[in-house]
Coordinates of C-alpha atoms and ligand atoms in Angstrom, one line a residue:
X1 CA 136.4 72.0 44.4
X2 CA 133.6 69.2 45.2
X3 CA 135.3 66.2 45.7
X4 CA 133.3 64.6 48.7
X5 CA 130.5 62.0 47.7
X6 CA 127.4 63.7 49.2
X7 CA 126.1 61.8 52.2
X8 CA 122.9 62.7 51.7
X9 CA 120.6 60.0 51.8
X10 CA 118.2 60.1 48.9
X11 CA 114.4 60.6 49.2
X12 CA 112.6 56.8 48.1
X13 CA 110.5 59.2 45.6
X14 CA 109.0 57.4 42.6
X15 CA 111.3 57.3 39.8
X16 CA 110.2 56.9 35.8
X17 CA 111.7 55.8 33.0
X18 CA 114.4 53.7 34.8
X19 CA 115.9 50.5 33.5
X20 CA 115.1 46.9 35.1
X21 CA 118.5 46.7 36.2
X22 CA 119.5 43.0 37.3
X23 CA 118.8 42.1 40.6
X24 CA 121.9 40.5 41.9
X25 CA 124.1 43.3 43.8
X26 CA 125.7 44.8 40.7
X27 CA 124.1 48.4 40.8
X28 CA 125.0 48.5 44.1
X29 CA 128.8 47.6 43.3
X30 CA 128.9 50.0 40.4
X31 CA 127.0 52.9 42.6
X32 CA 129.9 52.8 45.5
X33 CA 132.5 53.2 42.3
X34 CA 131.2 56.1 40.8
X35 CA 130.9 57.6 44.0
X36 CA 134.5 56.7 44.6
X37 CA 135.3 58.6 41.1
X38 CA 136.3 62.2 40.6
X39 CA 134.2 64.7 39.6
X40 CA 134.1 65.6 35.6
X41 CA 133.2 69.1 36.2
X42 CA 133.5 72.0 39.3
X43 CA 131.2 73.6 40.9
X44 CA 132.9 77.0 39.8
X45 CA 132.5 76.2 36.1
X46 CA 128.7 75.6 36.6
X47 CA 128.4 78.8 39.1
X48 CA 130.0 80.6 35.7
X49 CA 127.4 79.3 33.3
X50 CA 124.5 80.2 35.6
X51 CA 126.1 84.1 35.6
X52 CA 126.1 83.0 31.7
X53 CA 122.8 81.5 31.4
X54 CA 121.5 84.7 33.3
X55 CA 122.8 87.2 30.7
X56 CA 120.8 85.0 28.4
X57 CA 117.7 85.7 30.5
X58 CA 118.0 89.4 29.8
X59 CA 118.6 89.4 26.5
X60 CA 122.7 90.0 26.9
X61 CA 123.8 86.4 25.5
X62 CA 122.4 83.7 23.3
X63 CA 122.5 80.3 24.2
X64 CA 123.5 77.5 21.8
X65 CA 122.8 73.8 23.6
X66 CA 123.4 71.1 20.5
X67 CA 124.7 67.4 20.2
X68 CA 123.2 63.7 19.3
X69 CA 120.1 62.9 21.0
X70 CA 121.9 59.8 22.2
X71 CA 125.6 59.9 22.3
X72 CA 127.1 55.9 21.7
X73 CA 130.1 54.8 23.0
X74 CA 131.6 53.5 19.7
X75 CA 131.2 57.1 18.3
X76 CA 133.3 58.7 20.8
X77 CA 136.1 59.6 18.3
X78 CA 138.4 62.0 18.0
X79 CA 137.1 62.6 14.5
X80 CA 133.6 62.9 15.6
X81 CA 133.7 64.9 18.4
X82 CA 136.2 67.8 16.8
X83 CA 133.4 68.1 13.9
X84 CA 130.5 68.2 16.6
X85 CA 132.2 70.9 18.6
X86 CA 133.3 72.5 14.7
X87 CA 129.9 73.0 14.2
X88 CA 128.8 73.9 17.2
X89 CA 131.8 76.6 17.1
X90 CA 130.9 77.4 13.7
X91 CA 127.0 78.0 14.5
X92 CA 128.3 80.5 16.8
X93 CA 130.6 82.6 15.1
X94 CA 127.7 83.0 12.6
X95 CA 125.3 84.1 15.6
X96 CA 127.7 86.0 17.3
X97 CA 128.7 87.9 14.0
X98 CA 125.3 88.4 12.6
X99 CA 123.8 89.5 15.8
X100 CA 126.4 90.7 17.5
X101 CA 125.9 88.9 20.6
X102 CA 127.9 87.0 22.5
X103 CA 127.1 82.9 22.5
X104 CA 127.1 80.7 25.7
X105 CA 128.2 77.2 23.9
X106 CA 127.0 74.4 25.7
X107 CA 127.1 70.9 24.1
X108 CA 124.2 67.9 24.3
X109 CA 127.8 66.0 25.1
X110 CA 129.9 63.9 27.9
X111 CA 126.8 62.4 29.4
X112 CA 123.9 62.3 26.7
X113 CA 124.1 58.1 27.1
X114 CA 120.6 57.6 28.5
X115 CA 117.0 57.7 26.7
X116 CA 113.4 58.1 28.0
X117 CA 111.0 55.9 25.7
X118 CA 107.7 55.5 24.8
X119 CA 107.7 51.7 25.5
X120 CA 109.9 49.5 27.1
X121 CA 109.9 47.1 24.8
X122 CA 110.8 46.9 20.9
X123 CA 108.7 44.3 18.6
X124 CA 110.7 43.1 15.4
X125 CA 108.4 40.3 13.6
X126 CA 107.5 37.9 16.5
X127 CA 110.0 38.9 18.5
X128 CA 109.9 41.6 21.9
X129 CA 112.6 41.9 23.4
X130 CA 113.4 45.9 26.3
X131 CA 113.6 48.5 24.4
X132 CA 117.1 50.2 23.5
X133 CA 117.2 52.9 26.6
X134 CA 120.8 54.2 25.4
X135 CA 124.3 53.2 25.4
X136 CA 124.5 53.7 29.6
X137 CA 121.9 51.3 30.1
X138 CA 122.0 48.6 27.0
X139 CA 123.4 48.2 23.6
X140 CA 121.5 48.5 20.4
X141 CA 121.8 45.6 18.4
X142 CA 118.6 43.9 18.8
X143 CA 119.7 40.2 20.6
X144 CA 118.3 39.3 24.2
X145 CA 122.6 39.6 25.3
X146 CA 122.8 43.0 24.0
X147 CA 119.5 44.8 25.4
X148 CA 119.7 43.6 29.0
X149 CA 120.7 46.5 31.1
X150 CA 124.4 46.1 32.4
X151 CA 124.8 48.5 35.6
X152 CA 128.5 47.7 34.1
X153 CA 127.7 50.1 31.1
X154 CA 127.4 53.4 34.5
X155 CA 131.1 53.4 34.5
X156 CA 131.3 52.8 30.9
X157 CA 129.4 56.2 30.4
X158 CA 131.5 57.8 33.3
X159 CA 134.6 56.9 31.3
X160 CA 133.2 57.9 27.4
X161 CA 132.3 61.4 29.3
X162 CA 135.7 62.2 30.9
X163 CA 137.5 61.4 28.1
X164 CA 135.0 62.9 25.4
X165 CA 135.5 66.6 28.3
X166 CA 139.2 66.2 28.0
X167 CA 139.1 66.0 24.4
X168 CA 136.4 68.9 24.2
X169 CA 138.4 70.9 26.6
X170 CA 141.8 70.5 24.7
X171 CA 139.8 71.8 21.2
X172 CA 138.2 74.9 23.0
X173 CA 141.4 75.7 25.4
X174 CA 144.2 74.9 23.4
X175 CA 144.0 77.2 20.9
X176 CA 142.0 75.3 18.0
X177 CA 138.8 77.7 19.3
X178 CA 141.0 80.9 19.0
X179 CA 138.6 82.8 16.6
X180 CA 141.7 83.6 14.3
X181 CA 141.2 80.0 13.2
X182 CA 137.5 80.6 12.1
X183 CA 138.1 79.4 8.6
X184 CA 140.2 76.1 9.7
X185 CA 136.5 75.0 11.6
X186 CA 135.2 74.6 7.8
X187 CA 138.2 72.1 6.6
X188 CA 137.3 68.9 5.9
X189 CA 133.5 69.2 5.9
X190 CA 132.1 68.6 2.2
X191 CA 131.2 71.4 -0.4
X192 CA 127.9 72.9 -0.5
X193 CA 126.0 76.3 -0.3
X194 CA 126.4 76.6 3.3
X195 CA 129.8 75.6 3.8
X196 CA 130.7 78.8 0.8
X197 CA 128.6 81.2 3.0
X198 CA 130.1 80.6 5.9
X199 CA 133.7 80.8 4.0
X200 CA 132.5 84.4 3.4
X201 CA 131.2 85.2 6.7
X202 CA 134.9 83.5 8.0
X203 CA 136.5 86.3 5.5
X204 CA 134.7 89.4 7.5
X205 CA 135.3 88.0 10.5
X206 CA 138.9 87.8 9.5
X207 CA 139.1 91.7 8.1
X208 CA 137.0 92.5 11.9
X209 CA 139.9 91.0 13.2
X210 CA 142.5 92.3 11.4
X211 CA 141.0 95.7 11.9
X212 CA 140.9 95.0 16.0
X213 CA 144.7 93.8 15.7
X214 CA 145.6 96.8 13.9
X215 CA 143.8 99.2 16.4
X216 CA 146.0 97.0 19.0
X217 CA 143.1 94.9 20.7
X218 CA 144.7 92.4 22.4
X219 CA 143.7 88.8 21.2
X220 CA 144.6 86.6 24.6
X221 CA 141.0 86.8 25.8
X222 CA 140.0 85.1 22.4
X223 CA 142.6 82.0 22.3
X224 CA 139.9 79.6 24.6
X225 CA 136.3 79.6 24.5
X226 CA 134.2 78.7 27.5
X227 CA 132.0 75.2 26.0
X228 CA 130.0 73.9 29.0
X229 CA 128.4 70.3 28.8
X230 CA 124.9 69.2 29.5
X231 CA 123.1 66.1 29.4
X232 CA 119.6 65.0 30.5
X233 CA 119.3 63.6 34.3
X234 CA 117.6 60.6 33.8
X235 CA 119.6 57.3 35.2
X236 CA 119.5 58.3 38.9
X237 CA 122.1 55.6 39.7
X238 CA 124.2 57.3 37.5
X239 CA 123.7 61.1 39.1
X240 CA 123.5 60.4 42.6
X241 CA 126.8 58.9 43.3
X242 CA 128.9 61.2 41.0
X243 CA 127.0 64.4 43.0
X244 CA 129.8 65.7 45.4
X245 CA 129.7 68.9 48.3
X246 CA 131.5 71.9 46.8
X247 CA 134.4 72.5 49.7
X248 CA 134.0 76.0 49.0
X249 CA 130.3 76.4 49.5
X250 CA 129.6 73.1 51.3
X251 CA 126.6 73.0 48.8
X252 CA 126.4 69.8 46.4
X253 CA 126.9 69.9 42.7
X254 CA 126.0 67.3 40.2
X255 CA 129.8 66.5 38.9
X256 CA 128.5 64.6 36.0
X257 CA 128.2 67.6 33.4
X258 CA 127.7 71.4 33.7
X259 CA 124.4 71.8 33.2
X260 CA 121.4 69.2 33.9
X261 CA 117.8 69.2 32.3
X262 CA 115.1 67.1 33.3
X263 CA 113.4 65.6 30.4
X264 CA 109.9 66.3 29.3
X265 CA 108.8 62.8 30.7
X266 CA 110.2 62.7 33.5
X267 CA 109.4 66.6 35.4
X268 CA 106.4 65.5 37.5
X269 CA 106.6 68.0 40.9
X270 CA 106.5 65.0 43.8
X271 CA 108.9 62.6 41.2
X272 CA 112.4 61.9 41.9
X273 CA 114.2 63.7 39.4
X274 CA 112.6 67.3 40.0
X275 CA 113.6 66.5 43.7
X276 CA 117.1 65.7 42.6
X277 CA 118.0 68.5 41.0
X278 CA 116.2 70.4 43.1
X279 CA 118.7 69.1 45.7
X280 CA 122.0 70.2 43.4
X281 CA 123.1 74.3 42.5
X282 CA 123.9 73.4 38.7
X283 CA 121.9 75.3 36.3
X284 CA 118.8 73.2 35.8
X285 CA 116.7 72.9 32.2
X286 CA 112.8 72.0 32.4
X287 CA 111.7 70.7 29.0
X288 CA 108.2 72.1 28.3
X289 CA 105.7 70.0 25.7
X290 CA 102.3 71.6 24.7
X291 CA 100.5 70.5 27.1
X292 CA 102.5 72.0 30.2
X293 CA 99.8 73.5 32.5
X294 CA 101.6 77.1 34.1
X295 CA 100.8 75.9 37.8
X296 CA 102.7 73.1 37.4
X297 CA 105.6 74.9 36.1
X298 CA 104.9 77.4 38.5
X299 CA 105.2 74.6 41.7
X300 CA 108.2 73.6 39.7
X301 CA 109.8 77.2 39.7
X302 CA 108.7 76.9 43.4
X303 CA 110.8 73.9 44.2
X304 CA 114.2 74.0 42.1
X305 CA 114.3 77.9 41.9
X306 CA 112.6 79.2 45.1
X307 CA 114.9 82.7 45.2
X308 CA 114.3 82.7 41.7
X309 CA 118.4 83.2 41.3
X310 CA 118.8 84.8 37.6
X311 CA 120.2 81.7 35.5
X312 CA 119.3 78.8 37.4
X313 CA 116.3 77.6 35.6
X314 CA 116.1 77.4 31.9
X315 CA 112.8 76.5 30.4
X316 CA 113.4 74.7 26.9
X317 CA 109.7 74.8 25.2
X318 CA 109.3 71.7 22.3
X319 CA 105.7 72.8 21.2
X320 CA 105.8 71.6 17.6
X321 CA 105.7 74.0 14.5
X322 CA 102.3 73.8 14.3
X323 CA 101.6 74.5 17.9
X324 CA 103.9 76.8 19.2
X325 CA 102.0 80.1 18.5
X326 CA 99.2 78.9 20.0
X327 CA 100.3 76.8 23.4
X328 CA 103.6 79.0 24.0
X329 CA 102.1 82.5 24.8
X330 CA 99.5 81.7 27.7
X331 CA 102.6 79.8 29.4
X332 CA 105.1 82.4 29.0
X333 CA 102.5 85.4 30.0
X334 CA 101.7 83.8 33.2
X335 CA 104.6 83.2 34.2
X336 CA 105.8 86.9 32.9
X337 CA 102.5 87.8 35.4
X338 CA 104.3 86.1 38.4
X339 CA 107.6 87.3 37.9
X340 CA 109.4 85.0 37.1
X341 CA 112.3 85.3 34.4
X342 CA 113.5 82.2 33.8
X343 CA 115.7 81.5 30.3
X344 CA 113.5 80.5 27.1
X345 CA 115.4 78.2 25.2
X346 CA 113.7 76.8 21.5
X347 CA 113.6 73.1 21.3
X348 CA 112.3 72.9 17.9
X349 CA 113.1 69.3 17.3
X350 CA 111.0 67.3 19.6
X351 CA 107.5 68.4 18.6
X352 CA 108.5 68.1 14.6
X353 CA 109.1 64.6 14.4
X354 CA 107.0 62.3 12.1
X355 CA 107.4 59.1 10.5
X356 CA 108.3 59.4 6.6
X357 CA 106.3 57.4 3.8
X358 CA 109.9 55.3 3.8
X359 CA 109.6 54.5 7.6
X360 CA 112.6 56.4 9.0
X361 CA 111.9 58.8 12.1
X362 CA 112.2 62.1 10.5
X363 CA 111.8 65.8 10.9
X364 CA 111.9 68.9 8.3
X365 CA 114.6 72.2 8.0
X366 CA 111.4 73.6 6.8
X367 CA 109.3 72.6 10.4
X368 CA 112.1 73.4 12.6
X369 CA 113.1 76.7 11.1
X370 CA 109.2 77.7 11.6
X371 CA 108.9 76.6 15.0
X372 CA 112.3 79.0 15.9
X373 CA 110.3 81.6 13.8
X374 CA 107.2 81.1 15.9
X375 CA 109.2 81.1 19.6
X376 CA 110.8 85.0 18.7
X377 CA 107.2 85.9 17.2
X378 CA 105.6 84.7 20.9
X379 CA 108.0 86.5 22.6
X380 CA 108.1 89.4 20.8
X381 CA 104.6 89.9 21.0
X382 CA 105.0 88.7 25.4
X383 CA 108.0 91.0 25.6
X384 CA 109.7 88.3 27.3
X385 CA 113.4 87.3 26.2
X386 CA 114.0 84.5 23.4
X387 CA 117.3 83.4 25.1
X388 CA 118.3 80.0 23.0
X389 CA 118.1 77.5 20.6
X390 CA 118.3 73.8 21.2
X391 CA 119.2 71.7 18.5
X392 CA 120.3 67.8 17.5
X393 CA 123.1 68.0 15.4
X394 CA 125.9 66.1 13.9
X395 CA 129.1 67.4 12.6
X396 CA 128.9 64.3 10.1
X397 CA 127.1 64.5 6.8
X398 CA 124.2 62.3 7.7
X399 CA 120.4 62.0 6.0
X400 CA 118.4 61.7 8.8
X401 CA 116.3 64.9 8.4
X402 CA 114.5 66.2 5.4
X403 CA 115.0 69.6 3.4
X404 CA 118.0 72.2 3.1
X405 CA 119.6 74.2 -0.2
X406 CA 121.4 70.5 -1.1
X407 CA 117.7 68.8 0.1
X408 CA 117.8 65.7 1.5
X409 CA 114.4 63.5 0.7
X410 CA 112.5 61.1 1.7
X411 CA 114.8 58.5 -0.8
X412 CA 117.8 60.0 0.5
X413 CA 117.4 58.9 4.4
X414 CA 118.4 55.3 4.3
X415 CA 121.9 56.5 3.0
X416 CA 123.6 57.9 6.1
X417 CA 120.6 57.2 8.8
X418 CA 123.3 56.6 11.5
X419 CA 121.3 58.0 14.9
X420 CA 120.4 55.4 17.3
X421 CA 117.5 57.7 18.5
X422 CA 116.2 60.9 16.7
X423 CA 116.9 62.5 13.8
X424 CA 119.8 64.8 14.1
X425 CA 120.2 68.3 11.6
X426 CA 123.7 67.4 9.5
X427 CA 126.6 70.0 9.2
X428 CA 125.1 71.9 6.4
X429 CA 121.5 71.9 7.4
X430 CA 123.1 73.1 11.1
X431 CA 124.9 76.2 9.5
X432 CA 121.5 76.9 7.6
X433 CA 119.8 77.1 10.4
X434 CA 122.7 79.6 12.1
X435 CA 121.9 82.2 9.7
X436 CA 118.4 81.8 9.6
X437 CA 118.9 82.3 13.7
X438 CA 121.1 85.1 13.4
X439 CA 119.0 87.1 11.2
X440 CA 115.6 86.4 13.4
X441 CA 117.7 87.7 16.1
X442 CA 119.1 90.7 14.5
X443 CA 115.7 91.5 13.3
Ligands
PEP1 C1 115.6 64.7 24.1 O1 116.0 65.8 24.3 O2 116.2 63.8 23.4 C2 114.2 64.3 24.6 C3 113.9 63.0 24.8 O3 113.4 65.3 24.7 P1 112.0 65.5 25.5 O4 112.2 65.2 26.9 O5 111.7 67.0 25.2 O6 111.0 64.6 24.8
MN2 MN1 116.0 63.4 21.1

């Protein structure tokens, strides 16, 4: 179990997209207590979702990463987080039924506090005033008080993640997972087409069982689901001290969540935050843009994944639905050409967002569902593995992106436009999007 701070001391590498944290000995304070706190996860529970992640890579498992962009304290509810891991649940059942695979569940959740932006600064009327860089760093009301960055707001994060794990591990161990309750996961969400079809697909999942039960299948190994966390690795004052040395291996693990990807602004080869995760034996995700040039990811490869260890790299690709069939194969190929076999998640969120005529930061069903359609088509064609789909998602009935079978429009996202960051798929357009994902997969 890691439980020693790791007394390595870190490289002075250049580090972007950190906060201008105050200069008057507080990160320093907060630093020694994080390093002082226990870890949220173990290094045995990331060493199972690499042997996970690596089925993935061949083609034996699916991998389904979802949650907010931004996680916010105040919306660490009970309420909210049973619907986000409901639909996450539900997503799978309708991929692992209609493509009979199994489904490696691994949340955007217990960590997701931190943002990359564009700007550091925000410009209301005449006023500028940092930019909102997530709930770990500042707060988003837009008043001088509430967007200085509090190092205070580390441990804040620290405690919203162990306590949103505990709640996440209670739902998937204690029972409420067990698929025999596949129809209880669509209580309480509202009415609409996709909620009926997956009340059907709940009824043949129920006869499968009752079949298995009758053929005396034994039901244990079905009670708890494995549901890993993940997060992006961007505040290294937050990382660093929660990274401990694994007594078993005496290798260090980053404690603060399962898995650990490296954002798509933030993955240059001699920066700090490739060297840091280079430096821990989580599985590690790489986003990929567009313009990703194949050396690079090569060096990359190179760097965090030098035995190339099946499941300890996962490449998520955010191309854009209008790109992705073009920029996606000569990556994929090349690497395919040096042999390496990473795991292809789908990001299709991050290159589909546009501003609407109403102003909101928006992104189509329509756009997203293409680009997943254009990621299997590349790989197809490659004969490489499509091994995932990364998704923002709600459990809660927002309007924040356009389209589905009850369409939200342009008119409709002012409603519910609750996300502090990107627009996030709600409950019915996420269970769309399952079956349209299980049939491209079952194809
Ligand atoms: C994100 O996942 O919220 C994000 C900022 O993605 P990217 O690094 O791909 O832009
Ligand atoms: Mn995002």
């Amino acid at each position: 179990m890691p439980t020693r701070p790791v007394g390595l001391e870190w490289p002075q590498l250049p580090a972007k997209q950190q906060p201008s944290w105050p200069d008057d000995g507080s990160l320093e304070r907060v630093r020694e207590t994080l390093a002082t706190y226990p870890p949220l996860v173990f290094a045995g529970e990331c060493d199972d979702l690499r042997t996970r992640l690596a089925a993935a890579s061949r083609g034996e498992a699916f991998v389904l990463q979802g949650g907010d962009c931004a996680e916010m304290f105040a919306s660490a509810t009970a309420d909210n987080i049973r619907d986000r891991v409901k639909t996450i649940l539900q997503m799978a059942a309708v991929l692992t039924y209609g493509a009979s695979t199994p489904v490696v569940k691994l949340g955007r959740i217990a960590g997701q506090f931190a943002k990359p932006r564009s700007k550091d600064t925000e410009t209301r009327g005449d006023v500028t005033l940092p930019a909102y860089r997530g709930d770990m760093v500042n707060d988003f009301a837009f008043t001088p008080e509430a967007r200085r960055p509090d190092p205070e707001r580390l441990l804040q994060a620290y405690n919203t993640s162990a306590a949103t794990l505990n709640l996440v591990r209670a739902f998937t161990q204690g029972g409420f997972a067990d698929l025999r309750n596949v129809h209880d996961w669509n209580k309480g969400f509202i009415a609409n087409a996709a909620n009926a079809r997956y009340e059907k697909t709940a009824k043949d999942i129920d006869r499968a069982m009752r079949f298995m039960a009758a053929c005396g299948v034994d039901f244990d190994a079905l009670r708890a689901v494995d549901f890993f966390s993940s997060h992006e690795a961007l505040l290294l004052d937050y990382e660093r001290p929660l990274t401990r040395v694994d007594s078993r291996s005496g290798r260090p693990y980053a404690t603060s969540g399962h898995m650990l990807w490296v954002g798509e602004r933030t993955r240059e080869i001699d920066g700090a935050h490739i060297d840091f995760v280079s430096r821990v034996s989580n599985p590690v995700g790489m986003k990929v843009g567009p313009k990703a040039d194949p050396d690079d990811l090569l060096r990359i490869i190179d760097k965090i994944d030098p035995e190339r260890e099946p499941g300890r790299l996962t490449f998520i690709t955010r191309m854009g639905a209008g790109t992705i069939r073009e920029a996606l194969p000569p990556i994929v190929e090349r690497l395919k050409a040096e042999g390496a076999a990473p795991v292809w998640i789908t990001d299709p969120m991050h290159g589909n967002t546009f501003e609407s005529a109403s102003g909101f930061k928006t992104r189509r069903l329509d756009d997203i569902v293409d680009e997943v359609r254009g990621f299997f088509e590349v790989h197809e064609a490659a004969g490489t593995v499509p091994g995932g789909l990364h998704v923002e998602l709600t459990g809660n009935d927002v309007t924040e992106c356009l389209g589905g079978s009850v369409e939200v429009r342009d008119e409709d996202l002012e409603s519910r436009y609750e996300s502090a960051c990107d627009p996030r798929l709600n409950h019915q357009q996420s269970l769309e999007l399952a079956y349209l994902v299980a049939e491209m997969l079952s194809a």
